[in-house]
Tab-separated table of C-alpha atoms in Angstrom:
chain	number	residue	atom	x	y	z
V	2	MET	CA	0.000	0.000	0.000
V	3	GLU	CA	1.481	3.338	-1.040
V	4	HIS	CA	0.370	6.798	0.038
V	5	LYS	CA	1.897	10.246	-0.133
V	6	LEU	CA	1.726	10.987	3.588
V	7	THR	CA	4.708	13.089	4.658
V	8	VAL	CA	5.556	13.529	8.340
V	9	TYR	CA	8.184	15.580	10.127
V	10	ASN	CA	10.741	13.196	11.608
V	11	THR	CA	12.201	14.927	14.672
V	12	LEU	CA	15.212	12.621	14.575
V	13	LYS	CA	16.231	13.796	11.099
V	14	ARG	CA	14.784	17.316	11.434
V	15	LYS	CA	12.981	17.175	8.112
V	16	LYS	CA	9.789	16.010	6.480
V	17	GLU	CA	9.915	12.459	5.208
V	18	LEU	CA	7.599	10.307	3.133
V	19	PHE	CA	5.976	7.861	5.520
V	20	VAL	CA	6.946	4.340	4.472
V	21	PRO	CA	5.774	1.805	7.078
V	22	LEU	CA	7.694	-1.325	7.938
V	23	HIS	CA	6.671	-4.580	6.333
V	24	ALA	CA	4.410	-5.771	9.136
V	25	PRO	CA	0.738	-6.693	9.510
V	26	PHE	CA	0.166	-3.302	11.141
V	27	VAL	CA	1.540	0.201	11.496
V	28	GLY	CA	3.105	0.377	14.947
V	29	MET	CA	2.481	3.645	16.807
V	30	TYR	CA	3.556	4.357	20.379
V	31	VAL	CA	2.605	7.555	22.228
V	32	CYS	CA	3.616	8.550	25.743
V	33	GLY	CA	0.493	8.713	27.885
V	34	PRO	CA	-0.220	10.480	31.168
V	35	THR	CA	1.202	10.121	34.645
V	36	VAL	CA	-1.898	9.558	36.725
V	37	TYR	CA	-1.645	11.517	39.955
V	38	GLY	CA	-3.948	14.420	39.023
V	39	ASP	CA	-6.667	15.548	36.641
V	40	ALA	CA	-5.969	15.792	32.912
V	41	HIS	CA	-5.180	19.354	31.873
V	42	LEU	CA	-5.017	21.416	28.714
V	43	GLY	CA	-1.458	20.210	28.102
V	44	HIS	CA	-2.736	16.614	27.968
V	45	ALA	CA	-5.341	17.556	25.360
V	46	ARG	CA	-2.844	18.536	22.681
V	47	PRO	CA	-0.897	15.263	22.285
V	48	ALA	CA	-4.121	13.293	22.760
V	49	VAL	CA	-5.894	15.131	19.924
V	50	THR	CA	-2.769	15.319	17.725
V	51	PHE	CA	-2.073	11.607	17.745
V	52	ASP	CA	-5.763	10.784	17.605
V	53	LEU	CA	-5.778	12.724	14.311
V	54	LEU	CA	-2.807	10.667	13.089
V	55	PHE	CA	-4.464	7.423	14.231
V	56	ARG	CA	-7.685	8.357	12.449
V	57	TYR	CA	-5.964	9.426	9.249
V	58	LEU	CA	-3.756	6.334	9.018
V	59	THR	CA	-6.895	4.239	9.477
V	60	PHE	CA	-8.682	6.291	6.797
V	61	LEU	CA	-5.783	5.591	4.410
V	62	GLY	CA	-6.460	1.892	4.869
V	63	TYR	CA	-3.697	0.909	7.274
V	64	LYS	CA	-4.258	-1.429	10.168
V	65	VAL	CA	-2.827	0.510	13.096
V	66	ARG	CA	-1.728	-0.868	16.458
V	67	TYR	CA	-1.774	2.220	18.662
V	68	VAL	CA	-0.082	1.815	22.062
V	69	ARG	CA	-0.437	4.570	24.673
V	70	ASN	CA	1.198	3.837	28.014
V	71	ILE	CA	0.078	4.764	31.518
V	72	THR	CA	2.833	5.833	33.944
V	73	ASP	CA	1.585	4.626	37.317
V	74	VAL	CA	4.736	3.619	39.167
V	75	GLY	CA	5.129	7.054	40.715
V	76	HIS	CA	8.742	7.698	39.829
V	77	LEU	CA	8.388	10.285	37.087
V	78	GLU	CA	8.653	13.426	39.153
V	79	HIS	CA	9.613	14.124	42.743
V	80	ASP	CA	8.506	16.844	45.087
V	81	ALA	CA	11.329	19.381	45.224
V	82	ASP	CA	11.024	19.870	48.973
V	83	GLU	CA	10.203	16.427	50.311
V	84	GLY	CA	11.727	14.119	47.700
V	85	GLU	CA	8.516	12.094	47.625
V	86	ASP	CA	7.089	10.604	44.445
V	87	LYS	CA	3.799	12.223	43.521
V	88	ILE	CA	1.552	9.172	43.446
V	89	ALA	CA	2.833	8.090	46.868
V	90	LYS	CA	2.393	11.625	48.201
V	91	LYS	CA	-1.185	11.766	46.911
V	92	ALA	CA	-1.896	8.384	48.469
V	93	ARG	CA	-0.508	9.525	51.837
V	94	LEU	CA	-2.439	12.790	51.862
V	95	GLU	CA	-5.717	11.146	50.833
V	96	GLN	CA	-5.128	8.014	52.931
V	97	LYS	CA	-5.512	5.728	49.948
V	98	GLU	CA	-3.559	2.947	48.307
V	99	PRO	CA	-1.332	4.226	45.450
V	100	MET	CA	-3.249	2.134	42.914
V	101	GLU	CA	-6.491	3.582	44.269
V	102	VAL	CA	-5.157	7.050	43.403
V	103	VAL	CA	-4.059	5.800	39.979
V	104	GLN	CA	-7.440	4.251	39.202
V	105	TYR	CA	-9.379	7.340	40.294
V	106	TYR	CA	-7.427	9.724	38.066
V	107	LEU	CA	-7.211	7.219	35.231
V	108	ASN	CA	-11.013	6.976	35.193
V	109	ARG	CA	-11.217	10.752	35.051
V	110	TYR	CA	-8.602	10.876	32.279
V	111	HIS	CA	-10.577	8.363	30.225
V	112	LYS	CA	-13.753	10.414	30.722
V	113	SER	CA	-11.973	13.560	29.514
V	114	MET	CA	-10.641	11.713	26.476
V	115	GLU	CA	-14.124	10.405	25.714
V	116	ASP	CA	-15.498	13.955	25.985
V	117	LEU	CA	-12.832	15.128	23.512
V	118	ASN	CA	-13.812	12.257	21.192
V	119	VAL	CA	-10.295	10.814	21.380
V	120	LEU	CA	-10.432	7.186	20.279
V	121	PRO	CA	-9.084	4.654	22.783
V	122	PRO	CA	-5.718	3.124	21.841
V	123	SER	CA	-5.380	-0.465	20.700
V	124	ILE	CA	-3.389	-1.266	23.858
V	125	GLU	CA	-2.983	0.810	27.023
V	126	PRO	CA	-0.261	-0.902	29.080
V	127	HIS	CA	0.576	0.162	32.641
V	128	ALA	CA	4.169	0.506	33.809
V	129	SER	CA	3.232	-1.269	37.054
V	130	GLY	CA	2.023	-4.284	35.068
V	131	HIS	CA	5.349	-4.762	33.288
V	132	ILE	CA	7.909	-4.861	36.085
V	133	ILE	CA	9.228	-8.307	35.103
V	134	GLU	CA	9.733	-7.210	31.500
V	135	GLN	CA	11.526	-4.050	32.642
V	136	ILE	CA	13.875	-6.089	34.850
V	137	GLU	CA	14.703	-8.314	31.858
V	138	PHE	CA	15.371	-5.233	29.743
V	139	VAL	CA	17.830	-3.942	32.356
V	140	LYS	CA	19.613	-7.314	32.274
V	141	LYS	CA	20.089	-6.965	28.495
V	142	ILE	CA	21.661	-3.530	28.905
V	143	LEU	CA	23.958	-4.829	31.666
V	144	ASP	CA	24.958	-7.820	29.534
V	145	ALA	CA	25.792	-5.452	26.660
V	146	GLY	CA	28.100	-3.505	28.989
V	147	PHE	CA	26.286	-0.166	28.938
V	148	ALA	CA	25.099	-0.112	32.555
V	149	TYR	CA	26.533	-0.649	36.017
V	150	GLU	CA	25.211	-1.596	39.441
V	151	SER	CA	25.844	0.693	42.400
V	152	GLU	CA	24.529	0.196	45.931
V	153	GLY	CA	21.443	-1.699	44.777
V	154	SER	CA	20.630	0.649	41.907
V	155	VAL	CA	21.459	0.243	38.214
V	156	TYR	CA	22.542	3.218	36.082
V	157	PHE	CA	23.003	3.682	32.354
V	158	ASP	CA	26.588	4.561	31.414
V	159	VAL	CA	25.992	7.457	29.031
V	160	GLU	CA	29.675	8.230	28.401
V	161	LYS	CA	30.488	4.645	27.437
V	162	TYR	CA	27.412	4.431	25.232
V	163	ASN	CA	28.386	7.631	23.436
V	164	ARG	CA	31.766	6.184	22.490
V	165	LYS	CA	30.018	3.653	20.245
V	166	TYR	CA	26.728	5.395	19.450
V	167	HIS	CA	25.502	8.977	19.599
V	168	TYR	CA	23.779	10.174	22.758
V	169	GLY	CA	21.997	13.451	21.974
V	170	LYS	CA	21.051	12.754	18.357
V	171	LEU	CA	17.329	13.405	18.926
V	172	SER	CA	17.537	16.551	21.026
V	173	GLY	CA	20.729	17.929	19.515
V	174	ARG	CA	22.458	18.002	22.917
V	175	ASN	CA	26.244	17.945	22.985
V	176	ILE	CA	27.357	15.242	25.416
V	177	ASP	CA	30.845	16.721	25.800
V	178	GLU	CA	29.340	19.943	27.148
V	179	GLN	CA	27.055	17.972	29.444
V	180	LEU	CA	29.938	15.915	30.782
V	181	GLU	CA	31.984	19.044	31.377
V	182	THR	CA	29.249	20.507	33.555
V	183	THR	CA	28.303	17.324	35.419
V	184	ARG	CA	31.556	16.088	36.994
V	185	GLU	CA	30.412	17.194	40.446
V	186	LEU	CA	27.802	14.740	41.628
V	187	ASP	CA	26.135	16.855	44.319
V	188	GLY	CA	25.226	14.007	46.659
V	189	GLN	CA	24.654	11.477	43.862
V	190	GLU	CA	27.765	9.451	44.744
V	191	GLU	CA	26.154	6.237	43.507
V	192	LYS	CA	26.567	7.424	39.901
V	193	ARG	CA	29.790	7.742	37.951
V	194	ARG	CA	28.457	10.806	36.136
V	195	SER	CA	25.475	13.030	36.857
V	196	ILE	CA	24.424	12.555	33.243
V	197	ASP	CA	23.921	8.822	33.892
V	198	PHE	CA	20.281	7.927	34.443
V	199	ALA	CA	18.601	5.266	36.526
V	200	LEU	CA	17.416	2.006	35.028
V	201	TRP	CA	16.548	0.606	38.466
V	202	LYS	CA	16.451	2.448	41.786
V	203	LYS	CA	16.783	0.887	45.191
V	204	ALA	CA	13.755	1.942	47.234
V	205	GLN	CA	14.148	3.761	50.500
V	206	PRO	CA	12.186	2.282	53.434
V	207	GLU	CA	9.476	4.960	53.143
V	208	HIS	CA	8.979	4.383	49.402
V	209	ILE	CA	5.550	2.762	49.055
V	210	MET	CA	5.808	1.335	45.524
V	211	HIS	CA	8.622	-1.203	45.121
V	212	TRP	CA	9.273	-4.660	43.703
V	213	PRO	CA	11.932	-7.382	44.113
V	214	SER	CA	14.783	-7.547	41.589
V	215	PRO	CA	18.243	-9.158	41.316
V	216	TRP	CA	19.775	-5.877	42.547
V	217	SER	CA	17.444	-4.654	45.284
V	218	GLU	CA	13.889	-4.129	46.383
V	219	GLY	CA	13.149	-1.107	44.230
V	220	PHE	CA	11.420	0.336	41.181
V	221	PRO	CA	12.275	0.935	37.501
V	222	GLY	CA	13.538	4.218	36.104
V	223	TRP	CA	11.040	6.386	34.276
V	224	HIS	CA	12.525	6.029	30.786
V	225	LEU	CA	12.605	2.245	30.934
V	226	GLU	CA	8.872	1.590	30.685
V	227	CYS	CA	8.474	2.996	27.170
V	228	SER	CA	11.418	1.073	25.712
V	229	THR	CA	10.128	-2.118	27.326
V	230	MET	CA	6.447	-1.835	26.442
V	231	GLY	CA	7.059	-0.379	22.990
V	232	THR	CA	9.176	-3.337	21.910
V	233	LYS	CA	6.910	-5.853	23.648
V	234	TYR	CA	3.768	-4.801	21.778
V	235	LEU	CA	5.189	-3.370	18.542
V	236	GLY	CA	8.391	-5.349	18.008
V	237	GLU	CA	12.102	-4.511	18.053
V	238	GLU	CA	11.471	-2.049	15.217
V	239	PHE	CA	8.281	-0.036	14.812
V	240	ASP	CA	7.039	2.904	12.822
V	241	ILE	CA	6.097	5.922	14.942
V	242	HIS	CA	6.855	7.168	18.435
V	243	GLY	CA	5.034	10.332	19.481
V	244	GLY	CA	4.704	12.697	22.400
V	245	GLY	CA	5.101	16.296	23.469
V	246	MET	CA	8.310	18.145	22.617
V	247	ASP	CA	9.014	18.482	26.356
V	248	LEU	CA	9.720	14.724	26.318
V	249	MET	CA	12.482	14.920	23.704
V	250	PHE	CA	15.074	15.356	26.444
V	251	PRO	CA	15.714	13.512	28.563
V	252	HIS	CA	12.915	10.968	28.159
V	253	HIS	CA	12.999	10.110	24.467
V	254	GLU	CA	16.748	10.603	24.219
V	255	CYS	CA	17.185	8.035	26.989
V	256	GLU	CA	14.719	5.696	25.285
V	257	ILE	CA	16.848	5.670	22.140
V	258	ALA	CA	19.975	4.957	24.184
V	259	GLN	CA	18.353	2.160	26.219
V	260	SER	CA	16.853	0.404	23.212
V	261	THR	CA	20.007	0.681	21.118
V	262	ALA	CA	22.142	-0.594	24.009
V	263	ALA	CA	19.860	-3.565	24.683
V	264	LEU	CA	19.094	-4.548	21.080
V	265	GLY	CA	22.079	-3.284	19.126
V	266	HIS	CA	19.925	-1.060	16.902
V	267	GLU	CA	17.349	1.729	17.133
V	268	THR	CA	13.706	0.765	17.336
V	269	VAL	CA	11.796	3.825	16.052
V	270	HIS	CA	11.677	4.915	12.401
V	271	TYR	CA	9.759	8.191	12.825
V	272	TRP	CA	9.814	10.418	15.899
V	273	MET	CA	6.957	12.938	16.018
V	274	HIS	CA	6.517	15.677	18.637
V	275	ASN	CA	3.715	18.154	19.174
V	276	ASN	CA	4.610	21.623	20.420
V	277	MET	CA	3.506	23.010	23.766
V	278	ILE	CA	0.497	25.052	24.850
V	279	THR	CA	1.149	28.444	26.388
V	280	ILE	CA	-1.303	30.634	28.269
V	281	ASN	CA	-1.261	34.316	27.387
V	282	GLY	CA	2.279	33.857	26.109
V	283	GLN	CA	3.580	32.016	29.202
V	284	LYS	CA	4.379	28.345	29.498
V	285	MET	CA	1.555	26.621	31.333
V	286	GLY	CA	2.464	25.528	34.864
V	287	LYS	CA	1.037	25.188	38.353
V	288	SER	CA	3.744	27.396	39.820
V	289	LEU	CA	2.592	30.285	37.621
V	290	GLY	CA	-1.039	29.868	38.612
V	291	ASN	CA	-2.109	29.412	34.994
V	292	PHE	CA	-2.682	25.672	35.091
V	293	ILE	CA	-6.151	24.724	33.782
V	294	THR	CA	-7.617	21.214	33.942
V	295	LEU	CA	-9.975	19.935	31.278
V	296	ASP	CA	-12.754	19.695	33.852
V	297	GLU	CA	-12.246	23.382	34.688
V	298	LEU	CA	-12.433	24.246	30.996
V	299	PHE	CA	-15.643	22.248	30.537
V	300	THR	CA	-17.300	23.833	33.602
V	301	GLY	CA	-15.745	27.305	33.502
V	302	ARG	CA	-14.618	27.010	37.126
V	303	HIS	CA	-11.219	28.700	36.940
V	304	LYS	CA	-10.222	32.286	37.652
V	305	LEU	CA	-8.647	32.674	34.193
V	306	LEU	CA	-11.816	31.587	32.374
V	307	GLN	CA	-14.587	33.952	31.345
V	308	GLN	CA	-16.957	31.078	30.490
V	309	ALA	CA	-17.220	27.322	30.063
V	310	TYR	CA	-16.003	25.755	26.816
V	311	THR	CA	-17.354	22.527	25.398
V	312	PRO	CA	-15.043	19.584	24.620
V	313	MET	CA	-15.531	20.073	20.884
V	314	THR	CA	-14.502	23.717	21.194
V	315	ILE	CA	-11.285	22.536	22.868
V	316	ARG	CA	-10.712	19.908	20.176
V	317	PHE	CA	-11.348	22.454	17.414
V	318	PHE	CA	-8.983	24.886	19.183
V	319	VAL	CA	-6.199	22.275	19.093
V	320	LEU	CA	-6.853	21.318	15.459
V	321	GLN	CA	-6.884	24.930	14.264
V	322	ALA	CA	-3.125	25.129	14.859
V	323	HIS	CA	-0.534	22.911	13.218
V	324	TYR	CA	0.665	20.364	15.758
V	325	ARG	CA	4.303	21.511	15.518
V	326	GLY	CA	3.481	25.162	16.212
V	327	THR	CA	3.068	26.769	19.620
V	328	LEU	CA	-0.589	27.051	20.635
V	329	ASP	CA	-1.389	29.997	22.882
V	330	PHE	CA	-4.444	29.765	25.107
V	331	SER	CA	-6.559	32.829	25.838
V	332	ASN	CA	-10.261	33.387	26.336
V	333	GLU	CA	-10.289	35.325	23.072
V	334	ALA	CA	-8.698	32.427	21.197
V	335	LEU	CA	-11.157	29.919	22.635
V	336	GLN	CA	-14.110	32.178	21.911
V	337	ALA	CA	-12.919	32.462	18.311
V	338	SER	CA	-12.630	28.655	18.176
V	339	GLU	CA	-16.144	28.339	19.562
V	340	LYS	CA	-17.489	30.579	16.792
V	341	GLY	CA	-15.461	28.752	14.138
V	342	TYR	CA	-16.600	25.338	15.323
V	343	THR	CA	-20.239	26.500	15.431
V	344	ARG	CA	-19.999	27.981	11.926
V	345	LEU	CA	-18.505	24.780	10.502
V	346	MET	CA	-21.105	22.540	12.134
V	347	GLU	CA	-23.943	24.824	11.034
V	348	SER	CA	-22.770	24.465	7.423
V	349	TYR	CA	-22.578	20.705	7.909
V	350	ALA	CA	-26.132	20.619	9.314
V	351	ARG	CA	-27.443	22.794	6.470
V	352	LEU	CA	-25.804	20.488	3.925
V	353	GLN	CA	-28.043	17.651	5.115
V	354	LYS	CA	-31.171	19.725	4.365
V	355	ILE	CA	-30.291	20.710	0.803
V	356	GLN	CA	-32.341	19.132	-1.966
V	357	PRO	CA	-30.544	18.197	-5.230
V	358	ALA	CA	-31.170	20.126	-8.427
V	359	ALA	CA	-30.646	19.199	-12.062
V	360	THR	CA	-27.317	21.023	-12.249
V	361	SER	CA	-24.740	22.712	-10.017
V	362	THR	CA	-24.290	26.462	-10.213
V	363	VAL	CA	-21.404	26.481	-7.691
V	364	ASP	CA	-18.102	24.648	-8.042
V	365	VAL	CA	-17.501	22.255	-5.133
V	366	LYS	CA	-15.379	19.694	-6.933
V	367	GLY	CA	-11.997	18.629	-5.613
V	368	LEU	CA	-12.697	19.241	-1.910
V	369	ARG	CA	-11.723	15.721	-0.842
V	370	GLU	CA	-8.488	15.880	-2.833
V	371	ARG	CA	-7.536	19.254	-1.331
V	372	CYS	CA	-8.221	18.007	2.202
V	373	GLU	CA	-6.189	14.850	1.649
V	374	GLU	CA	-3.346	16.884	0.157
V	375	ALA	CA	-3.284	19.035	3.306
V	376	LEU	CA	-3.297	16.005	5.607
V	377	ASN	CA	-0.581	14.353	3.544
V	378	ASP	CA	1.551	17.433	4.199
V	379	ASP	CA	2.482	16.571	7.793
V	380	LEU	CA	-1.120	16.528	9.092
V	381	ASN	CA	-1.963	20.115	8.168
V	382	SER	CA	-5.293	20.229	9.985
V	383	PRO	CA	-5.605	24.061	9.836
V	384	MET	CA	-5.577	23.863	6.031
V	385	VAL	CA	-8.237	21.128	6.082
V	386	ILE	CA	-10.444	23.365	8.222
V	387	ALA	CA	-9.842	26.278	5.833
V	388	HIS	CA	-10.926	24.127	2.863
V	389	LEU	CA	-14.075	23.062	4.735
V	390	PHE	CA	-14.886	26.690	5.579
V	391	GLU	CA	-14.529	27.628	1.917
V	392	ALA	CA	-16.853	24.791	0.895
V	393	GLY	CA	-19.206	25.885	3.694
V	394	LYS	CA	-19.671	29.240	1.939
V	395	ALA	CA	-20.996	27.393	-1.113
V	396	VAL	CA	-23.242	25.267	1.109
V	397	ASN	CA	-24.728	28.367	2.730
V	398	THR	CA	-25.315	29.957	-0.681
V	399	VAL	CA	-27.206	26.886	-1.848
V	400	PHE	CA	-29.113	26.638	1.444
V	401	ASP	CA	-30.237	30.267	1.049
V	402	GLY	CA	-31.639	29.463	-2.405
V	403	LYS	CA	-29.052	31.501	-4.318
V	404	ALA	CA	-27.376	28.525	-6.010
V	405	THR	CA	-27.952	24.820	-6.721
V	406	LEU	CA	-26.142	21.495	-6.448
V	407	SER	CA	-26.626	18.439	-8.618
V	408	ALA	CA	-27.346	15.085	-6.992
V	409	ASP	CA	-23.823	13.804	-7.699
V	410	ASP	CA	-22.107	16.928	-6.361
V	411	LEU	CA	-24.365	16.964	-3.313
V	412	GLU	CA	-23.623	13.333	-2.437
V	413	GLU	CA	-19.879	13.833	-2.903
V	414	LEU	CA	-19.959	16.952	-0.735
V	415	LYS	CA	-21.923	15.168	2.013
V	416	ALA	CA	-19.529	12.222	1.961
V	417	THR	CA	-16.454	14.486	2.102
V	418	PHE	CA	-17.824	16.608	4.953
V	419	LYS	CA	-18.710	13.459	6.887
V	420	THR	CA	-15.303	11.871	6.295
V	421	MET	CA	-13.243	14.943	7.123
V	422	ILE	CA	-15.297	16.401	9.982
V	423	GLU	CA	-16.382	13.238	11.783
V	424	ASP	CA	-14.001	10.441	10.792
V	425	VAL	CA	-10.677	12.293	10.453
V	426	LEU	CA	-10.923	15.517	12.486
V	427	GLY	CA	-13.073	13.724	15.057
V	428	LEU	CA	-15.531	16.599	15.507
V	429	ARG	CA	-19.125	15.895	16.452
V	430	GLN	CA	-22.245	18.000	16.797
V	431	GLU	CA	-22.864	19.583	20.189
V	432	GLN	CA	-26.454	20.699	20.076
V	433	GLY	CA	-27.201	24.304	20.916
V	434	GLY	CA	-23.678	25.633	21.342
V	435	SER	CA	-21.505	26.116	24.400
V	436	GLY	CA	-22.985	25.396	27.809
V	437	VAL	CA	-26.401	24.303	26.534
V	438	ASN	CA	-27.621	20.853	27.558
V	439	GLU	CA	-30.113	18.668	25.725
V	440	ALA	CA	-33.098	19.660	27.864
V	441	TYR	CA	-32.364	23.358	27.348
V	442	ARG	CA	-32.082	22.828	23.581
V	443	LYS	CA	-35.469	21.116	23.501
V	444	ALA	CA	-37.008	23.948	25.507
V	445	VAL	CA	-35.754	26.532	22.998
V	446	ASP	CA	-36.979	24.385	20.103
V	447	LEU	CA	-40.412	24.174	21.749
V	448	LEU	CA	-40.562	27.953	22.159
V	449	LEU	CA	-39.643	28.460	18.519
V	450	GLU	CA	-42.256	25.907	17.426
V	451	ILE	CA	-44.836	28.058	19.250
V	452	ARG	CA	-43.471	31.099	17.412
V	453	LEU	CA	-43.721	29.237	14.100
V	454	LYS	CA	-47.388	28.415	14.737
V	455	ALA	CA	-48.026	32.038	15.699
V	456	LYS	CA	-46.572	33.143	12.356
V	457	GLN	CA	-48.721	30.629	10.503
V	458	ASN	CA	-51.763	32.067	12.316
V	459	LYS	CA	-50.572	35.595	11.434
V	460	ASP	CA	-50.165	36.380	15.126
V	461	TRP	CA	-47.258	38.712	14.424
V	462	ALA	CA	-47.224	40.227	17.910
V	463	THR	CA	-46.532	36.872	19.607
V	464	SER	CA	-44.062	35.879	16.904
V	465	ASP	CA	-42.077	39.105	17.229
V	466	GLN	CA	-42.185	39.045	21.022
V	467	ILE	CA	-40.637	35.544	21.207
V	468	ARG	CA	-37.914	36.468	18.717
V	469	ASP	CA	-37.109	39.777	20.434
V	470	GLU	CA	-37.037	38.321	23.941
V	471	LEU	CA	-34.730	35.520	22.820
V	472	ALA	CA	-32.457	38.102	21.169
V	473	LYS	CA	-32.202	40.040	24.445
V	474	ILE	CA	-30.733	37.020	26.235
V	475	GLY	CA	-28.258	36.177	23.478
V	476	PHE	CA	-30.063	33.954	20.953
V	477	THR	CA	-29.933	34.461	17.209
V	478	VAL	CA	-32.993	33.128	15.387
V	479	LYS	CA	-33.066	32.694	11.624
V	480	ASP	CA	-36.189	31.803	9.653
V	481	THR	CA	-35.638	29.262	6.897
V	482	LYS	CA	-37.867	27.807	4.219
V	483	ASP	CA	-38.076	24.604	6.282
V	484	GLY	CA	-38.710	26.261	9.664
V	485	PHE	CA	-36.027	27.919	11.766
V	486	GLU	CA	-32.448	27.805	13.032
V	487	TRP	CA	-31.004	29.200	16.235
V	488	SER	CA	-27.679	29.648	17.940
V	489	LEU	CA	-26.456	31.065	21.242
């Protein structure tokens, strides 16, 4: 199967034609969340970005095995003051088992992903469920001579590895400069160099999450889980590894080193990274007070938010920017996305109501080809949206009775809108706009049905009163030949 899909390979710093390995599936691995808190806006971008890639590869006809890991061992980050892993700290504060904390936030993460219409991965392995495999992976690295044991812990020997391979090839880091600045170990006497990273850490007595190993009762290093689970489920070589650009160093750089040391060759053919989300020009972070969870976005309960935003508004907001560009959050940007999403879905809804004519008086041909060309150019979702907006103008012209579409053109346009909006972009209709639930929508529809009957009975006073009162509270009502439309 041959396609013209071109993706930006971070490893080679250029766009490359995507040529999958000869396997029964396209192998795709994406770094998932660390589950000690609610999913936030930063989680939405990689989730939506690689959901778009998953959807488009499937649309092209590939069978895709999409693996997204769950980091639940609690070793990813440590509290700067107390030196306590975050899952263990959460468990202590809430008087729960660590896995109870993991399950609670994982359930909430899944709900947020479902709200964003992010498809579930083919496999969602947990780091805690693959301890044996991680221990075996460490043994391979030790046997190859690129790791050493020290006081019950095992560390990767970066300097020795770099003599044979190239540590820093993904991130562009210069190892000589790093070695020059890391000779002083600052209390890390177990390691030969500060640049060396842990493959296995001996657990301190107070460390809740630990497992037996040949070296100590301890836990695996953060980077190890992805190398282990990626090769287990996708093979020693696979097609795509994705994640946020903040993971390029040290996480993905260490993954390359681990896998190459253990297997004698690299495992990933294409590295893809989405850029970060900033808030009003600043990097998003809890310390800056500009950290917004998805639940806060959906409910509007955050001091930086002027209103609630629906999941599809958030998804549209992410898709409106190219995945490799910085995406800056602001209320103004989200409000613009809300209007854009509403306008696109209104055109899509109007398209379903158009009746075919004998001939077309507007040119709508080639929309599918233009959208596919944009997606083939490194997943250019903003260009796809622009093409759909342009086609939407023609749809609105036909809907208003100022132009016509033939049966063939109408069917092709409906099929293309459905494919691109629903199947590829993953957008779905949210009735009534932002913040309006189903019951509220039905109530407004009922009121407008009463207005419609008043018009039919020539009761203009009642008709005008309903329209004017709705306008006062923010509704726009448009009369159509088939009835009415409204938006908030």
